[in-house]
Coordinates of C-alpha atoms in Angstrom, one line a residue:
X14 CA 46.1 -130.5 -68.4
X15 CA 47.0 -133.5 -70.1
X16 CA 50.8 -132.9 -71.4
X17 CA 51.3 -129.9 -68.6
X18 CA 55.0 -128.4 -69.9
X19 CA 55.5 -131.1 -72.7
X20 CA 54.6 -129.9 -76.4
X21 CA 51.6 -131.2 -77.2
X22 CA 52.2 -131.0 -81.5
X23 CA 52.5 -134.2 -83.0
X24 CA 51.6 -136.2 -79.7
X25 CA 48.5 -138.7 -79.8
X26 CA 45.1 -138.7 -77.7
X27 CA 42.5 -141.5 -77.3
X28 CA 38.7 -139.7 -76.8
X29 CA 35.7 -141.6 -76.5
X30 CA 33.5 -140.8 -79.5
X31 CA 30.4 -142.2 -81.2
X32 CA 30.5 -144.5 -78.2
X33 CA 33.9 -146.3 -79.3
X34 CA 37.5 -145.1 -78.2
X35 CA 39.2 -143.2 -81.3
X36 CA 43.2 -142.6 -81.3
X37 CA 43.7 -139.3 -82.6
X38 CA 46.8 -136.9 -83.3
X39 CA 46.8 -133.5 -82.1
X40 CA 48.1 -130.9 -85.2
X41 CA 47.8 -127.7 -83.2
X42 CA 46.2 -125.8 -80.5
X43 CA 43.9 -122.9 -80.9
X44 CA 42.8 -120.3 -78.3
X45 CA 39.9 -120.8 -76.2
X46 CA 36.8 -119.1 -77.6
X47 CA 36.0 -116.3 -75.8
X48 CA 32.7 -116.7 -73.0
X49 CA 30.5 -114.5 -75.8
X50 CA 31.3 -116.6 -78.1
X51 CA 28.1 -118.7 -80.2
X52 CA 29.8 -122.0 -79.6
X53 CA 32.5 -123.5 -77.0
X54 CA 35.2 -126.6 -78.3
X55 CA 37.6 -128.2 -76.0
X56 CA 39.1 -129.8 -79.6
X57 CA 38.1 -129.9 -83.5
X58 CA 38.1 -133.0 -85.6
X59 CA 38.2 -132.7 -89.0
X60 CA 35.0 -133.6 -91.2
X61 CA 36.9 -136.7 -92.7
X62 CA 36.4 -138.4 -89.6
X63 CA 32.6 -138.4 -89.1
X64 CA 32.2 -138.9 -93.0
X65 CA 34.3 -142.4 -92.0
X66 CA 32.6 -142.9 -88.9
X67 CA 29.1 -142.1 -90.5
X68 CA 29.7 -143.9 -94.2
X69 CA 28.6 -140.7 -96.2
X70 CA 25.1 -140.5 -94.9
X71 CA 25.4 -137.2 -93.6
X72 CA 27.1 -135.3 -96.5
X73 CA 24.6 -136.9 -98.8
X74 CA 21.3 -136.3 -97.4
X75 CA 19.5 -132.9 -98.2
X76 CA 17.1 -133.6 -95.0
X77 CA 19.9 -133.9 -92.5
X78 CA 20.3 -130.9 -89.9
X79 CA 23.6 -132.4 -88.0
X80 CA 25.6 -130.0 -89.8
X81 CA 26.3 -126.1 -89.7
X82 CA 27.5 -124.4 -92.7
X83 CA 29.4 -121.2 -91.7
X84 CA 29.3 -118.9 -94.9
X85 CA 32.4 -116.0 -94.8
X86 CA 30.7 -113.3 -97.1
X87 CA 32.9 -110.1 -98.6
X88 CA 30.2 -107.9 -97.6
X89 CA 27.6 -107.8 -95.3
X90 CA 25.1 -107.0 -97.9
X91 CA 25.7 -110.0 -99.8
X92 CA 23.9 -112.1 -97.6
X93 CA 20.2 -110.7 -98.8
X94 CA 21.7 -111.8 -102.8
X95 CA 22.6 -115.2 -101.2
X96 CA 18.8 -116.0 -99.8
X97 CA 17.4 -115.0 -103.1
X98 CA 19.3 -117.4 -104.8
X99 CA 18.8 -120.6 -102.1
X100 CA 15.3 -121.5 -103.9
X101 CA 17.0 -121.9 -106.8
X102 CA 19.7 -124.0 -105.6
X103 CA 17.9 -126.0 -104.0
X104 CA 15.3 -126.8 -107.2
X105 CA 18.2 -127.7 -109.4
X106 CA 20.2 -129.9 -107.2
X107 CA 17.3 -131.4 -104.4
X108 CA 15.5 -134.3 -104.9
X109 CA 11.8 -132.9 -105.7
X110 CA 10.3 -135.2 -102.9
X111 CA 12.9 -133.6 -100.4
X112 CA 12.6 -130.0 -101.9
X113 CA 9.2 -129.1 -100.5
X114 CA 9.9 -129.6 -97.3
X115 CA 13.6 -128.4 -97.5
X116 CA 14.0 -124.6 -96.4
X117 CA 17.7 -123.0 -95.6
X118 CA 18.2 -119.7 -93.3
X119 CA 21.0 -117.6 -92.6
X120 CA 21.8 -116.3 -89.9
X121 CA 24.2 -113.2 -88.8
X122 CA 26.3 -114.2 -86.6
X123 CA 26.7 -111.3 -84.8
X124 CA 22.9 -111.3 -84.0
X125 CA 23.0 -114.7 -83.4
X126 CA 22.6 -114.8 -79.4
X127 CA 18.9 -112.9 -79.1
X128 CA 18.1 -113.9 -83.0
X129 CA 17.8 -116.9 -83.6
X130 CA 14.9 -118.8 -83.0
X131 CA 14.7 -120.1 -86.2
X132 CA 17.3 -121.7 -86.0
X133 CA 16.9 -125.9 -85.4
X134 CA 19.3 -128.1 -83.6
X135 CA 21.8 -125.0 -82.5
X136 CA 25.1 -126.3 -81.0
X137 CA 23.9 -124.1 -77.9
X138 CA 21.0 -123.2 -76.6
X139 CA 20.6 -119.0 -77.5
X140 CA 19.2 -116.8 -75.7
X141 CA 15.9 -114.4 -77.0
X142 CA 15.5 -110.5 -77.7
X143 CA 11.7 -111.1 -76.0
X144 CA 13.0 -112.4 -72.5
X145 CA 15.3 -109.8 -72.2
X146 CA 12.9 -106.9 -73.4
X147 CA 10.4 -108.5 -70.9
X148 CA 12.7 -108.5 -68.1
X149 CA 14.1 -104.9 -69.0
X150 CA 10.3 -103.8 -68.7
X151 CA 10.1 -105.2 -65.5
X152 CA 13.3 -103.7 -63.9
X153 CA 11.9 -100.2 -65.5
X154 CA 8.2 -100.6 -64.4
X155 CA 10.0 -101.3 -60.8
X156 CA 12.7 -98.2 -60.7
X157 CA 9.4 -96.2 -61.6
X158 CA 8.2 -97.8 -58.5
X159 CA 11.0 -97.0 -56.3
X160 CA 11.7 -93.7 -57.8
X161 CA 7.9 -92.4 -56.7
X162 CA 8.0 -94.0 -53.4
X163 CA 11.3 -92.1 -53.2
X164 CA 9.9 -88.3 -54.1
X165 CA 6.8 -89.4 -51.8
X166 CA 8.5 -90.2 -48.8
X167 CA 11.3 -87.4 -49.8
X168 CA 8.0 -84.9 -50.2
X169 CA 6.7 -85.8 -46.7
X170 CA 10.4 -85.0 -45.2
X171 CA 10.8 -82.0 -46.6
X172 CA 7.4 -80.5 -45.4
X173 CA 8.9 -81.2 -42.2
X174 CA 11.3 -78.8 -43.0
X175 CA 8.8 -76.3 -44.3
X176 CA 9.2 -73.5 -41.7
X177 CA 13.3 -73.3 -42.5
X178 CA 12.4 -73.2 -46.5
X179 CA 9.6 -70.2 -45.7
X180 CA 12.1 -68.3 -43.8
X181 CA 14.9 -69.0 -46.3
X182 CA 12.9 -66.9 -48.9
X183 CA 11.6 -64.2 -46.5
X184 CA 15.5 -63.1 -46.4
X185 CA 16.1 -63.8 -50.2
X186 CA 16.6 -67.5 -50.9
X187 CA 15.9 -67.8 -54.6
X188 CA 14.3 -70.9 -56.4
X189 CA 17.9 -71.6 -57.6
X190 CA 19.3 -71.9 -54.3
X191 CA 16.6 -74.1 -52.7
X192 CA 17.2 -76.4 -55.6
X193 CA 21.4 -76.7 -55.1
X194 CA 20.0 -77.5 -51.4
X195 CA 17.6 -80.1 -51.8
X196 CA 19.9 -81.8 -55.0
X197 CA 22.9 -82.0 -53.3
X198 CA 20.7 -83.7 -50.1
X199 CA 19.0 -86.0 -52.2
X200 CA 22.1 -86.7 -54.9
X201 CA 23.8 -87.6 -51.7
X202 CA 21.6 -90.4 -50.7
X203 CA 21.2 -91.4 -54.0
X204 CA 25.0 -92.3 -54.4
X205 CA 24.8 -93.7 -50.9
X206 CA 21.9 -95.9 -51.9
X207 CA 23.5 -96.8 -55.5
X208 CA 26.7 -98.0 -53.7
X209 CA 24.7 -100.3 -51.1
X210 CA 22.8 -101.8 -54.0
X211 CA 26.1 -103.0 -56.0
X212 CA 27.4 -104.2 -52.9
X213 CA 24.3 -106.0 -52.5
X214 CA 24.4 -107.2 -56.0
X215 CA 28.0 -108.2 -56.3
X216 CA 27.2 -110.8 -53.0
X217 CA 24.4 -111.6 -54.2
X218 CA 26.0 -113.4 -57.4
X219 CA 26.6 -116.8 -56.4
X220 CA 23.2 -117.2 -54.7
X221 CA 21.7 -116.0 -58.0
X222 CA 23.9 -118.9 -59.5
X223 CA 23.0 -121.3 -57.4
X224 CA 19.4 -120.9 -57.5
X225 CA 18.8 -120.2 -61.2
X226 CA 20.9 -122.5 -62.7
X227 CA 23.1 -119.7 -64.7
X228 CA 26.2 -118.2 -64.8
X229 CA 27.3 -114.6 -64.8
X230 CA 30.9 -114.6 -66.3
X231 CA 31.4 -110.6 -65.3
X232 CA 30.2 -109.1 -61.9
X233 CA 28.7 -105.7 -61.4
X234 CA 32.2 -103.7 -61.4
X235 CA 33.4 -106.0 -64.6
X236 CA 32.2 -103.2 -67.2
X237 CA 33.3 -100.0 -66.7
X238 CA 31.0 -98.5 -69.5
X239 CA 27.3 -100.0 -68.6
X240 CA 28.6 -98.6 -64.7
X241 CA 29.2 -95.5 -65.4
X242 CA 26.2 -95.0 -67.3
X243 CA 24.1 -96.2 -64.5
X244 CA 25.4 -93.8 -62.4
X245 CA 24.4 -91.0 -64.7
X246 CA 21.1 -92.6 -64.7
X247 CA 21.2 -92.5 -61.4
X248 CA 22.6 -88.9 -60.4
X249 CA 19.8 -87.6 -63.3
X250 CA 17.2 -89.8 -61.5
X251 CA 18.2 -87.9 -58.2
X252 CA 18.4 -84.5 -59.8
X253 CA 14.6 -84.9 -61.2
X254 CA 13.5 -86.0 -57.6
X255 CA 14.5 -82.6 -56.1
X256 CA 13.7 -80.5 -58.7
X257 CA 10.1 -81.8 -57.8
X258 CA 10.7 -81.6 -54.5
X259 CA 11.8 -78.1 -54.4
X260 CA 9.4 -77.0 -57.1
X261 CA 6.3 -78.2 -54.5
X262 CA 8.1 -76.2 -51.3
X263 CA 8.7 -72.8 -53.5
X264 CA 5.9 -72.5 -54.4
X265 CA 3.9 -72.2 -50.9
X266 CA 3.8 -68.8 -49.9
X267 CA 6.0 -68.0 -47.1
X268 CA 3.2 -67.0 -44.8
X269 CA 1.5 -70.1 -45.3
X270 CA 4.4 -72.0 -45.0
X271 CA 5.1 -70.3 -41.3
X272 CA 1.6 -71.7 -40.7
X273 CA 1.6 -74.6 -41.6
X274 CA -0.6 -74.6 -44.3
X275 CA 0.4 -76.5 -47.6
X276 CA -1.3 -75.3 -50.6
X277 CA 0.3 -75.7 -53.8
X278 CA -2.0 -74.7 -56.6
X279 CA 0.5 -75.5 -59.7
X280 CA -1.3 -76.9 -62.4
X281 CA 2.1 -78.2 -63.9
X282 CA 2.9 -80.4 -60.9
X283 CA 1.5 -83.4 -60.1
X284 CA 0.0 -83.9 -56.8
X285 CA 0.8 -86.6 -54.5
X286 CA -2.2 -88.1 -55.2
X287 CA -1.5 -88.3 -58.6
X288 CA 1.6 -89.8 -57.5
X289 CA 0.3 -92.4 -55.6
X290 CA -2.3 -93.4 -57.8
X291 CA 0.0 -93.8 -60.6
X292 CA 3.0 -96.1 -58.6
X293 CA -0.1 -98.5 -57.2
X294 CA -1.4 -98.6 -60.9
X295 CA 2.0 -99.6 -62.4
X296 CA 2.1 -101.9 -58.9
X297 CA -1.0 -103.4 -59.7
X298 CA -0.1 -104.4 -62.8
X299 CA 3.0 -105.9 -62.2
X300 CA 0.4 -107.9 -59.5
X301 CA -1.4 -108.9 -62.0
X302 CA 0.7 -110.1 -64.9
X303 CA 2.8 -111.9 -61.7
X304 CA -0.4 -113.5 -61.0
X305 CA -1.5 -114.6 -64.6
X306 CA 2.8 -116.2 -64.9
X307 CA 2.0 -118.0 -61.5
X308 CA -1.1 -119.7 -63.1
X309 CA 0.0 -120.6 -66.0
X310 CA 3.1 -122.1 -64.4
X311 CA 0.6 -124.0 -62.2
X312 CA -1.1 -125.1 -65.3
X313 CA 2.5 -126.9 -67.0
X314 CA 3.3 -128.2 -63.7
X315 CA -0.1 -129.8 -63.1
X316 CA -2.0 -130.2 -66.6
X317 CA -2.3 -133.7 -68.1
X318 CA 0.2 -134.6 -71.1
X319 CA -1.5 -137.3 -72.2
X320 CA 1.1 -139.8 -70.6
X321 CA 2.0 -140.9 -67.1
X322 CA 4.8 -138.3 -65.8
X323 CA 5.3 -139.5 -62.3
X324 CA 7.7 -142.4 -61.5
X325 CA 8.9 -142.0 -65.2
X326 CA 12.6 -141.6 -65.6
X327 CA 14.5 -141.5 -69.1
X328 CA 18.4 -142.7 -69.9
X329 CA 20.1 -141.4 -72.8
X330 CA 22.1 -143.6 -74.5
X331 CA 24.8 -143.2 -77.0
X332 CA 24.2 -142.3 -80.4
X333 CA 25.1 -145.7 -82.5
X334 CA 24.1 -148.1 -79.2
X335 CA 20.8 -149.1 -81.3
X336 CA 22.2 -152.7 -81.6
X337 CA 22.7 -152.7 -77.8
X338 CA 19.6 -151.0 -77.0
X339 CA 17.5 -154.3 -76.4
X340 CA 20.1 -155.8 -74.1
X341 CA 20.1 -152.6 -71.9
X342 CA 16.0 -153.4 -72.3
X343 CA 15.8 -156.4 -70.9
X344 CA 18.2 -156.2 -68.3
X345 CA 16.0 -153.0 -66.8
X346 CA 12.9 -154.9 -66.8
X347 CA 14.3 -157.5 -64.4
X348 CA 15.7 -154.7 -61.8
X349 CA 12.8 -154.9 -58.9
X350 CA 10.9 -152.4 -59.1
X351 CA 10.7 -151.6 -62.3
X352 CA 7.0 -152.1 -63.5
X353 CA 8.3 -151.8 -68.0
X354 CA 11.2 -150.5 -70.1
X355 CA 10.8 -149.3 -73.6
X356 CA 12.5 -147.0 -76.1
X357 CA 11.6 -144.0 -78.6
X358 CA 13.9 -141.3 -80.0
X359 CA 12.2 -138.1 -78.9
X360 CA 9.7 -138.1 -75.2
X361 CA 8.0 -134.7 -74.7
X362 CA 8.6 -132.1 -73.7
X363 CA 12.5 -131.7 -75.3
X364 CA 13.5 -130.2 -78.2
X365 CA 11.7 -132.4 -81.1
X366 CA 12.7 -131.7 -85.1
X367 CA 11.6 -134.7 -86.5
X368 CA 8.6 -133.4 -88.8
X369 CA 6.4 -135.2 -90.9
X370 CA 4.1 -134.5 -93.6
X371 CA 0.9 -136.4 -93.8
X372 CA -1.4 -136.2 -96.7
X373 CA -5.5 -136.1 -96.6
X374 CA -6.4 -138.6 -99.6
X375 CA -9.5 -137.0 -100.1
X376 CA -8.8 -133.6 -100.1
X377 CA -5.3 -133.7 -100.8
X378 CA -4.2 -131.1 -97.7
X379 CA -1.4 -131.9 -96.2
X380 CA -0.5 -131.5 -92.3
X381 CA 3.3 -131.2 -90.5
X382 CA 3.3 -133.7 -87.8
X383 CA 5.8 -134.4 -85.2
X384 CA 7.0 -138.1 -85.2
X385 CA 8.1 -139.8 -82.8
X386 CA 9.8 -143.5 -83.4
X387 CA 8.9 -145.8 -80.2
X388 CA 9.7 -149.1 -79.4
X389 CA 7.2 -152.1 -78.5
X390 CA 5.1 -151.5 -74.6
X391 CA 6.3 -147.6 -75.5
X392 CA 2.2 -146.9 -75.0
X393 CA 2.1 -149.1 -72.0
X394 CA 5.2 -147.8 -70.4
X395 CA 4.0 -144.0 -70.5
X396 CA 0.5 -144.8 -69.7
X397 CA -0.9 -143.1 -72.8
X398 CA -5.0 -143.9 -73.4
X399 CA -5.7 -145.3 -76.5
X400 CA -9.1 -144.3 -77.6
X401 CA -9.8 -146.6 -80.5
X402 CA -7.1 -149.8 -82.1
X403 CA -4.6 -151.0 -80.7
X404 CA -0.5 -150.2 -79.4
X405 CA 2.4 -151.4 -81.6
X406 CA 3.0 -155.3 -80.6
X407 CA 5.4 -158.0 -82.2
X408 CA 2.2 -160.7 -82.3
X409 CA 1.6 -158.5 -85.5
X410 CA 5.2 -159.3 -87.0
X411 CA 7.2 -156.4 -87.1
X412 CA 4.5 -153.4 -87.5
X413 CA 6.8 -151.9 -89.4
X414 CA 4.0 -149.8 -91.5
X415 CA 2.0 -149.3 -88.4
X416 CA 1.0 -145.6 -86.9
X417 CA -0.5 -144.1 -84.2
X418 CA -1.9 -140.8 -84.1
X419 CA -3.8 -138.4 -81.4
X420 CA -7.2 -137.4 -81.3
X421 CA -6.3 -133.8 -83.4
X422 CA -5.0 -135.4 -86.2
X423 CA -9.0 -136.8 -86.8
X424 CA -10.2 -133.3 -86.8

């Protein structure tokens, strides 16, 4: 991309870093990480750099989370020895101030992607083991669905066919042949449906993208071994769906069956009511808990935060711009239109791991708080009601040593 046939060893490249250009020699080039991978780089600087461009601060303070330590054990095992001796480490070489608050994890990095929400300030977001067993539910509860509305509607066909299956066992058809019959029929228009559905799916991709905001790196026909293992799903589901099928037709008498007259007394086979009743029970359900997510989507879109949401709009801005931060300020309060500016590090609802312990000098109990550091006319900006005092404002010098807190941390 930026040396195309040239090699790129040894040549220099200016990136724009910690909001100032840096000048930097490439040493090498390593492989893209693959799409699975926990983390994705387009290039690695060495930690030299940011211990230059952050003076030290980082590597020296036991309360900073800016940094991953990635820990190559000898054995998997080891890694249940290494957390029993991190509360020791940390008594003999923290700070005692910093050491009750200061807990370290590990985490396996194969288990990392569905396992980790423990983990604080991740490089990327993960995903969790409880969405995906949620959704898998869901797509289960639904094939059950299908798969019953299948043998119903099957059921009602076949009776159709219930004169040819009577006179199929007055000259000798046994239960083993009716089954081969119906499989094969069913089986048939199982792979028939299967193969619509993947079409459907595969074109059905980039809409899917589009929509919610995600990517699938590998199509339907990308993985050979999750296929094939859906169409054995599949072919069984199909099998089962006859066997009922046929199992219900056998079992009428062919006399009856010449009549018309459908009375299977088989204490071992449901009933189509029972059927029924159980797809609209696992229907109604789904109903249900789809009704309860709508309202409590309802409630996050619509319930009061405790500050003004609408016609608010936030700007990042770089990470070491504090000492242009009042210039950029300013020069936004005087755009028309714009009714304040002000500045804090963390506005809800984002990720927030700035916690605080606060102490009850009565009772000595202590609370974890989350902090937020604002700026002057922060209060005023977001519309926030103050019950009781005042907001932070410079006509008390610098308020330096000046909190607010919500109504909950009175209780």
């Amino acid at each position: 991309k930026y040396y195309e046939t040239e090699n790129p060893t040894g040549q220099t490249i200016s990136l724009r870093l910690m909001n100032s250009n840096q000048v930097f020699t490439i040493e090498g080039v390593f492989k893209d990480f693959p799409e699975q991978s926990h983390f994705h780089a387009n290039f690695l600087t060495s930690m030299e750099f940011f211990r230059i461009i952050e003076g030290g601060q980082m590597f020296t303070n036991w309360g900073a989370n800016s940094v991953h330590t990635y820990v190559l054990l000898k054995q998997p095992g080891m890694m249940n020895a290494m957390l029993e001796r991190i509360p020791g480490f940390i008594k003999e070489y923290v700070p005692e101030n910093t050491a009750r608050d200061l807990r370290y994890d590990l985490q396996p990095l194969n288990r990392i992607h569905l396992y980790s929400k423990e983990i604080t300030a991740d490089i990327e977001p993960q995903g969790s083991i409880t969405r995906v067993i949620i959704f898998a539910s869901i797509a289960i509860l639904v094939l059950v669905i299908a798969v019953a509305n299948f043998v119903l509607l099957s059921l009602a066909l076949s009776y159709q066919r219930i004169k040819e299956f009577g006179i199929r066992k007055i000259v000798g058809a046994r239960q083993r042949e009716l089954v081969s019959l119906v499989s094969a029929e069913f089986v048939i228009v199982f792979v028939l449906a299967v193969q619509i559905a993947l079409m459907l799916v595969e074109l059905g991709i980039p809409l899917f993208e589009s929509r919610m905001n995600f990517m699938v790196y590998q199509g339907v026909f990308a993985n050979f071994g999750i296929l094939a293992l859906f169409l054995v799903v599949v072919f069984i589901l199909g099998y089962l769906a006859s066997l009922y099928i046929t199992f219900n037709v056998f079992h009428i008498r062919p006399i009856d069956a010449l009549k018309n007259k459908f009375l299977v007394q088989n204490r071992w086979i449901p009933t189509r009511g029972a059927l029924v009743v159980f797809q609209f029970s696992i229907m109604s359900g789904l109903l249900i808990c789809l009704l309860v997510m709508q309202k409590q989507l309802w409630l996050l879109r619509n319930k009061d935060l405790g500050f003004r949401k609408e016609q608010l709009v936030t700007v990042n801005i770089p990470y070491n711009s504090g000492n242009k931060y009042q210039v950029l300020r300013d020069e936004l309060r005087k755009i028309p239109g714009v009714l304040n500016a002000s500045g804090a590090a963390y506005i809800p609802p984002g990720n927030q791991w700035w916690i605080t312990n606060l102490k009850n000098p009565d009772t000595g109990e202590e609370f974890e708080v989350e902090e937020i550091n604002g700026d002057y006319d922060l209060v005023e900006t977001l519309g926030i009601q103050m019950q009781e005092g005042r907001s932070f404002s410079s006509d008390f010098g610098s308020d330096s040593i000046a909190i607010l807190i919500n109504e909950t941390g009175l209780r």
